Amino acid sequence: MRTKGSKKAAAKEAGVTAVDREHALHLLRSMILIRRFEAKCAELYSAMKIRGFLHLYDGEEAVAVGVLQALTPEDAIVATYREHGHALIRGVSPGAIMAEMYGKQEGCSRGRGGSMHLFDDRTRFYGGNAIVGGGLPLAVGLALADKMQGKARVTCCFFGDGAVAEGEFHESMNLAALWKVPVLFVCENNLYAMGTALKYSHAVQDLTRRAASYDMACEAVDGMDVSAVETAARKAVAFVRGGEGPYFLECRTYRFRAHSMFDAELYRNKAEVEEWKKRCPIETFSSRCREGGLISDEDLATIEREVAHEVNEAVAFAEACTWEPLEDLTRFVYSERRRP
Amino acid sequence: MRTKGSKKAAAKEAGVTAVDREHALHLLRSMILIRRFEAKCAELYSAMKIRGFLHLYDGEEAVAVGVLQALTPEDAIVATYREHGHALIRGVSPGAIMAEMYGKQEGCSRGRGGSMHLFDDRTRFYGGNAIVGGGLPLAVGLALADKMQGKARVTCCFFGDGAVAEGEFHESMNLAALWKVPVLFVCENNLYAMGTALKYSHAVQDLTRRAASYDMACEAVDGMDVSAVETAARKAVAFVRGGEGPYFLECRTYRFRAHSMFDAELYRNKAEVEEWKKRCPIETFSSRCREGGLISDEDLATIEREVAHEVNEAVAFAEACTWEPLEDLTRFVYSERRRP
Amino acid sequence: MSTSTHAMRKITYREAVREAIRDAIQKDERVFLMGEDVGRYGGCFAVSKGLLDELGPARILDTPLSESGFVGAGIGAALGGMRPIVEVMTCNFSLLAADQILNNAAVYLHMSGGLFNVPIVIRMATGGGRQVAAQHSRCLDGWYAHIPGIKVVSPATVEDARGMLWTALEDPDPVLIFENSGLYNMEGELAVDAGPVDIDSARIRRQGKHITLISYSASLIKSLDAAEILAREGIDAEVIDLRTLRPLDEKTFLESVGKTHRALIIDEGWRSGSISAEISARIMESGFFDLDAPVQRLCSVEVPMPYAKHLEDAALPQVDKIVDIVRSMVGANG
Amino acid sequence: MSTSTHAMRKITYREAVREAIRDAIQKDERVFLMGEDVGRYGGCFAVSKGLLDELGPARILDTPLSESGFVGAGIGAALGGMRPIVEVMTCNFSLLAADQILNNAAVYLHMSGGLFNVPIVIRMATGGGRQVAAQHSRCLDGWYAHIPGIKVVSPATVEDARGMLWTALEDPDPVLIFENSGLYNMEGELAVDAGPVDIDSARIRRQGKHITLISYSASLIKSLDAAEILAREGIDAEVIDLRTLRPLDEKTFLESVGKTHRALIIDEGWRSGSISAEISARIMESGFFDLDAPVQRLCSVEVPMPYAKHLEDAALPQVDKIVDIVRSMVGANG
Ligand SMILES: Cc1ncc(C[n+]2csc(CCOP(=O)(O)OP(=O)(O)O)c2C)c(N)n1
Ligand SMILES: Cc1ncc(C[n+]2csc(CCOP(=O)(O)OP(=O)(O)O)c2C)c(N)n1
Ligand SMILES: [Mg+2]
Ligand SMILES: [Mg+2]
């Protein structure tokens, strides 16, 4: 077993810096956190601790992790119902997320939202939207507000390939391009909208062509490769923050698990899923890093240990949280005080 | 003054046939019918015989006239609130149209629809839709029905440049291209949606690019030139009827009058309107035909006389029509008998 | 609940809807089913599971996520001679198609002076109770019932789940069928040869004399359960299943109130401007002098549906609340 | 109708709305107006005419025809710190934005457990009477009032047209303002220094003792006219302007009915499941024992609006009908 010092030396040999190493560990750790956290969610769903709809991000972790590297704390995020990963990586507390799924009042949305509606004002995490395509106009508006207020902030909006067929997608793309507002559209193209494959949803399946038809800057990237996603996202965010208008980043990825806990997966065959699993963003990145001498097996074990601890802490926190009193049922229909 | 025979001879000399001549007269007569019919409508609006919204087609006549030449009686039409021309040329009786605008029960929609909602089942004229973009999904569905029933019919859907920004446009284009249904989309691009110029509505102002982004066959044509429109429409209809899928035909045109009777036209200047008036589809076509020897001044006079008569007849008919009894107010909310 | 003397079998509400769709497609070549994930996925509530294989892609049409587009296309197909069954996954997403439903389906017949009717059937899941939170839990049956030009039906029994669809397809005008998602797993007895049922009248699902409980869809089941409990206490409730919310069969509930002199309406919709308000107002207008006590309503609490189970339960009408209100109404002025 | 002692001036409802917009934009740099044709065209009802020149394109924003897109963008801008006034030309087109209004604006605060409120104001024209037929004539004020999470106001006077907007903008939650298009040309007296007015209470616009007429928006004007006619016959009607349809100020009308013992609700919305049904139901529930006669409603006939004037007139509530109903109500049981 190598010591910490010798690891650094090995990395140096391979021509990588400590910064690279730290960053690789960070990326890997982030992806593993999502994966393990969600595996626990699935378990808790079976144990009936979590209810309602639960959409897992298995296989797509490189997208959230890669993209969110490019954002700064003042930026805003609009996500979908498949947003545990985005919330975790954005820095929403795992305990608060887990408590939310338990329906406890210490949850990040006070137990009112559940899995599909994670919110956090501190990190400008604007949800958690369970209407496909519904977040896109909001993102345009958040970006419009920034533009009007002369703030160099970016709004980053995640949505799926299915959302691209919605009218709201078109209206949002046109408005964003017309008004040149600072929004980064991230299309998580996992080839399926529930059970409907891309080819049954879109006349043209290269989704960057949709963006290009508004003269919007765009790029497609391998969504299974976290570094590639990060690089593309940094370029995109620089463009947007520079005031050059919106940007469309398509991340080509795949969902390893069912759409939700109710999905019998009749619409795709096992072989296809297995084929994609070979491209698992965690495995591929982890092997690459280990081969390149950036990280060691021990690092991986440490990450797994730490993540397991973090997940367990989140569960323990959620378990210990409390139920909102019934008398409070009608709160938050309207605000309790005027906002300044 | 030449005789009928000598006119024919002159046309022969110019290398044109009797068929050409008949057709030229037909096109010219059609455009003039729309123009004069609508001038009368404007007059009757001032006289308060016609009420509600009234949208005139002045300047755009070549579009409806050109396109409708390409259709056969079994085809279907879906139009907008600016549809007097389309209805007239499709063969809806001018009297019934005028009576409709009077609100009389002999009107083509029984006085229930008014100017924006002309309907006719005999000619498969499906209205008259006053929701911008609202007719596009209907057209896709009509075409889908034809495809499902194995009928080689075409559905022709008219809409404006403004409608292209609506979500329903996007959804309809994608569905039509995905399902390859026999629909001809005719975009009447008159550069304005009410008072909002194209450049304030669309990030990309070449609207054929919107269609192309769905891999839909498309073409832009000079909408002030009735022959060009007809040629393009015939090509498009042949394509659609041949089962090759939908087609997008953009007709670049201009509205000479205000958007509706309430429009103060603050958003464009007189000079621009005057410039476009030089390209008046009636004037240009008529001069061309006369210069080419296809038609004579006398022909034109005859047309004007006949059209004036037809318009007067329509008004006389409408005047003589009757009011639906008040007791019938609640009819046509639901059907009175089951349809077979 | 069926009064048929024929052989009976057990069936779920979900299966009953599936049978109705299969039967309609086999019976009439103009009928087809379209919607998101109705084919390869088998329907988001597994209603159409298996139908794609059985009936083929020409009759079971998966659509992209384009609610306005495919509902509008359904209207167009109806105008073009077909008899589409359009599935919108839940009524919450039907808001994306509200334009097509209100601005086209509901008004085409009228705007055209009777020329063009729209024989479309739009099915959607409705209701809460499954912890799917604010954007997925609305009960909008009553809200849509405000709109002239459409018909709104809310089947509460397997018999109606099986029988209303065909009648709706035969109707020349647009019919919206609201299937409460809480009912899909409900089992019931259905006649082996069950067929179409009318879609224009209410039914008395339980005879009684002390009070009339007026309800529909999932709340009807709760009302019937409450009536059983009340019966043990000697309170004999008559339970009416509205079945169709537009047009409303007021005759049935007015006659019942004429007999019982008391009424409680149980409605999963929010209270303000609900269909239950309409029923109360109709009784006010036409049954005022029959009343021994004011008509009461039990509706969903006026709050977007919270995720947490205890809050959701508290937001929805429940059997114990029905029982409590009835007790107070009958006790106080009995 | 104002009770102010200040200097008064004549102003139209349209001008009052315009002044309110101008004032809000000048007062608060976060406020802007966006919508179709609000700028260069001057607004489809000429409400914002001149404002683009006065206030510039950063504050008066023309949008493409994308109701869902720009209403959603307004919600986003509100979340992002702005105070957007979004104009949807008429409530008929708001159906294209129903998803954003219901699935986002109305539920964001709740879904986020109180974290994110949406301070947006959405203005739209409503109502019929101008012969613009079925797709342009709906009165949906009451329909939207069914939805928790939004507030719904319907100004009927120049004072409210002038004063409600600022209060709505100060409200932390989404407020929908319905401007009846039949009122834009109405002239009224307004205090020179008129300012904000509350948006949570009803007003008694006319004191009376024989019957309570409950109404809002354009129908209020008709109710007041009817009250004048009735007064000449010795029937003294109290006339209530609801002003806000959600949340509903029931106290005001319940107290009035407690005094008059009779009520007629006049509502331009369709009858079934209307806000007038809600009011009748509330009186049933909380004022039943005050009543000398059943509460009645006069609503629009349940028909998509026909174009022909005589039919449209017959479809809408009218002064003579109000007078007739009141006569029958007061006469029969007086
Ligand atoms: C407007 C709307 N329609 C339908 C649904 C039901 N639904 C939830 S997720 C989903 C598929 C979305 O696919 P995609 O956008 O590709 O995202 P993914 O789930 O693949 O991440 C559907 C149809 C919904 N939530 N909202
Ligand atoms: C959904 C909708 N939004 C707004 C309107 C109001 N409106 C009527 S016509 C029109 C402009 C449409 O422009 P375009 O599509 O270019 O057609 P044109 O009038 O130029 O023929 C608008 C905004 C409407 N009727 N429907
Ligand atoms: Mg997907
Ligand atoms: Mg135009």
PDB file of N, CA, C and O in Angstrom, chain A residues 259-282:
ATOM      1  N   HIS A 259     -37.587   4.578 -15.343  1.00  0.00           N
ATOM      2  CA  HIS A 259     -37.956   5.995 -15.314  1.00  0.00           C
ATOM      3  C   HIS A 259     -38.334   6.436 -13.902  1.00  0.00           C
ATOM      4  O   HIS A 259     -37.917   7.486 -13.426  1.00  0.00           O
ATOM      5  N   SER A 260     -39.166   5.650 -13.259  1.00  0.00           N
ATOM      6  CA  SER A 260     -39.581   5.929 -11.881  1.00  0.00           C
ATOM      7  C   SER A 260     -39.794   4.580 -11.219  1.00  0.00           C
ATOM      8  O   SER A 260     -39.546   3.542 -11.838  1.00  0.00           O
ATOM      9  N   MET A 261     -40.265   4.582 -10.018  1.00  0.00           N
ATOM     10  CA  MET A 261     -40.430   3.309  -9.328  1.00  0.00           C
ATOM     11  C   MET A 261     -41.618   2.502  -9.870  1.00  0.00           C
ATOM     12  O   MET A 261     -41.818   1.364  -9.473  1.00  0.00           O
ATOM     13  N   PHE A 262     -42.370   3.069 -10.785  1.00  0.00           N
ATOM     14  CA  PHE A 262     -43.539   2.361 -11.318  1.00  0.00           C
ATOM     15  C   PHE A 262     -43.301   1.739 -12.696  1.00  0.00           C
ATOM     16  O   PHE A 262     -44.186   1.156 -13.280  1.00  0.00           O
ATOM     17  N   ASP A 263     -42.114   1.920 -13.215  1.00  0.00           N
ATOM     18  CA  ASP A 263     -41.853   1.611 -14.615  1.00  0.00           C
ATOM     19  C   ASP A 263     -41.421   0.168 -14.779  1.00  0.00           C
ATOM     20  O   ASP A 263     -40.448  -0.276 -14.178  1.00  0.00           O
ATOM     21  N   ALA A 264     -42.138  -0.585 -15.629  1.00  0.00           N
ATOM     22  CA  ALA A 264     -41.814  -1.990 -15.856  1.00  0.00           C
ATOM     23  C   ALA A 264     -40.771  -2.144 -16.970  1.00  0.00           C
ATOM     24  O   ALA A 264     -40.372  -3.268 -17.290  1.00  0.00           O
ATOM     25  N   GLU A 265     -40.348  -1.042 -17.554  1.00  0.00           N
ATOM     26  CA  GLU A 265     -39.324  -1.048 -18.604  1.00  0.00           C
ATOM     27  C   GLU A 265     -39.616  -2.002 -19.763  1.00  0.00           C
ATOM     28  O   GLU A 265     -38.757  -2.788 -20.184  1.00  0.00           O
ATOM     29  N   LEU A 266     -40.807  -1.893 -20.263  1.00  0.00           N
ATOM     30  CA  LEU A 266     -41.209  -2.747 -21.381  1.00  0.00           C
ATOM     31  C   LEU A 266     -40.641  -2.261 -22.713  1.00  0.00           C
ATOM     32  O   LEU A 266     -40.661  -2.968 -23.704  1.00  0.00           O
ATOM     33  N   TYR A 267     -40.186  -1.022 -22.734  1.00  0.00           N
ATOM     34  CA  TYR A 267     -39.900  -0.328 -23.997  1.00  0.00           C
ATOM     35  C   TYR A 267     -38.442  -0.420 -24.458  1.00  0.00           C
ATOM     36  O   TYR A 267     -38.079   0.132 -25.482  1.00  0.00           O
ATOM     37  N   ARG A 268     -37.607  -1.080 -23.647  1.00  0.00           N
ATOM     38  CA  ARG A 268     -36.214  -1.222 -24.077  1.00  0.00           C
ATOM     39  C   ARG A 268     -35.697  -2.568 -23.591  1.00  0.00           C
ATOM     40  O   ARG A 268     -36.213  -3.129 -22.627  1.00  0.00           O
ATOM     41  N   ASN A 269     -34.706  -3.082 -24.279  1.00  0.00           N
ATOM     42  CA  ASN A 269     -34.249  -4.402 -23.857  1.00  0.00           C
ATOM     43  C   ASN A 269     -33.012  -4.314 -22.981  1.00  0.00           C
ATOM     44  O   ASN A 269     -32.274  -3.331 -22.991  1.00  0.00           O
ATOM     45  N   LYS A 270     -32.833  -5.352 -22.229  1.00  0.00           N
ATOM     46  CA  LYS A 270     -31.735  -5.438 -21.265  1.00  0.00           C
ATOM     47  C   LYS A 270     -30.388  -5.228 -21.926  1.00  0.00           C
ATOM     48  O   LYS A 270     -29.489  -4.600 -21.357  1.00  0.00           O
ATOM     49  N   ALA A 271     -30.229  -5.786 -23.118  1.00  0.00           N
ATOM     50  CA  ALA A 271     -28.934  -5.718 -23.802  1.00  0.00           C
ATOM     51  C   ALA A 271     -28.528  -4.257 -24.023  1.00  0.00           C
ATOM     52  O   ALA A 271     -27.369  -3.875 -23.823  1.00  0.00           O
ATOM     53  N   GLU A 272     -29.503  -3.457 -24.416  1.00  0.00           N
ATOM     54  CA  GLU A 272     -29.205  -2.039 -24.635  1.00  0.00           C
ATOM     55  C   GLU A 272     -28.719  -1.395 -23.338  1.00  0.00           C
ATOM     56  O   GLU A 272     -27.733  -0.659 -23.322  1.00  0.00           O
ATOM     57  N   VAL A 273     -29.404  -1.688 -22.264  1.00  0.00           N
ATOM     58  CA  VAL A 273     -29.024  -1.114 -20.978  1.00  0.00           C
ATOM     59  C   VAL A 273     -27.619  -1.589 -20.595  1.00  0.00           C
ATOM     60  O   VAL A 273     -26.769  -0.786 -20.184  1.00  0.00           O
ATOM     61  N   GLU A 274     -27.366  -2.877 -20.788  1.00  0.00           N
ATOM     62  CA  GLU A 274     -26.047  -3.416 -20.437  1.00  0.00           C
ATOM     63  C   GLU A 274     -24.952  -2.751 -21.263  1.00  0.00           C
ATOM     64  O   GLU A 274     -23.880  -2.426 -20.761  1.00  0.00           O
ATOM     65  N   GLU A 275     -25.245  -2.549 -22.525  1.00  0.00           N
ATOM     66  CA  GLU A 275     -24.268  -1.907 -23.413  1.00  0.00           C
ATOM     67  C   GLU A 275     -23.888  -0.525 -22.865  1.00  0.00           C
ATOM     68  O   GLU A 275     -22.730  -0.161 -22.782  1.00  0.00           O
ATOM     69  N   TRP A 276     -24.912   0.214 -22.473  1.00  0.00           N
ATOM     70  CA  TRP A 276     -24.662   1.557 -21.944  1.00  0.00           C
ATOM     71  C   TRP A 276     -23.943   1.508 -20.597  1.00  0.00           C
ATOM     72  O   TRP A 276     -23.139   2.379 -20.285  1.00  0.00           O
ATOM     73  N   LYS A 277     -24.241   0.501 -19.825  1.00  0.00           N
ATOM     74  CA  LYS A 277     -23.617   0.421 -18.499  1.00  0.00           C
ATOM     75  C   LYS A 277     -22.106   0.312 -18.610  1.00  0.00           C
ATOM     76  O   LYS A 277     -21.376   0.706 -17.689  1.00  0.00           O
ATOM     77  N   LYS A 278     -21.646  -0.207 -19.733  1.00  0.00           N
ATOM     78  CA  LYS A 278     -20.200  -0.256 -19.941  1.00  0.00           C
ATOM     79  C   LYS A 278     -19.596   1.136 -19.952  1.00  0.00           C
ATOM     80  O   LYS A 278     -18.408   1.316 -19.734  1.00  0.00           O
ATOM     81  N   ARG A 279     -20.452   2.103 -20.253  1.00  0.00           N
ATOM     82  CA  ARG A 279     -19.954   3.481 -20.301  1.00  0.00           C
ATOM     83  C   ARG A 279     -20.267   4.237 -19.006  1.00  0.00           C
ATOM     84  O   ARG A 279     -20.257   5.473 -18.983  1.00  0.00           O
ATOM     85  N   CYS A 280     -20.523   3.521 -17.969  1.00  0.00           N
ATOM     86  CA  CYS A 280     -20.854   4.138 -16.672  1.00  0.00           C
ATOM     87  C   CYS A 280     -19.891   5.290 -16.357  1.00  0.00           C
ATOM     88  O   CYS A 280     -18.669   5.109 -16.335  1.00  0.00           O
ATOM     89  N   PRO A 281     -20.421   6.468 -16.109  1.00  0.00           N
ATOM     90  CA  PRO A 281     -19.562   7.647 -15.921  1.00  0.00           C
ATOM     91  C   PRO A 281     -18.645   7.510 -14.713  1.00  0.00           C
ATOM     92  O   PRO A 281     -17.540   8.067 -14.726  1.00  0.00           O
ATOM     93  N   ILE A 282     -19.068   6.773 -13.727  1.00  0.00           N
ATOM     94  CA  ILE A 282     -18.235   6.611 -12.535  1.00  0.00           C
ATOM     95  C   ILE A 282     -17.106   5.625 -12.817  1.00  0.00           C
ATOM     96  O   ILE A 282     -15.930   5.922 -12.601  1.00  0.00           O
TER      97      ILE A 282
END
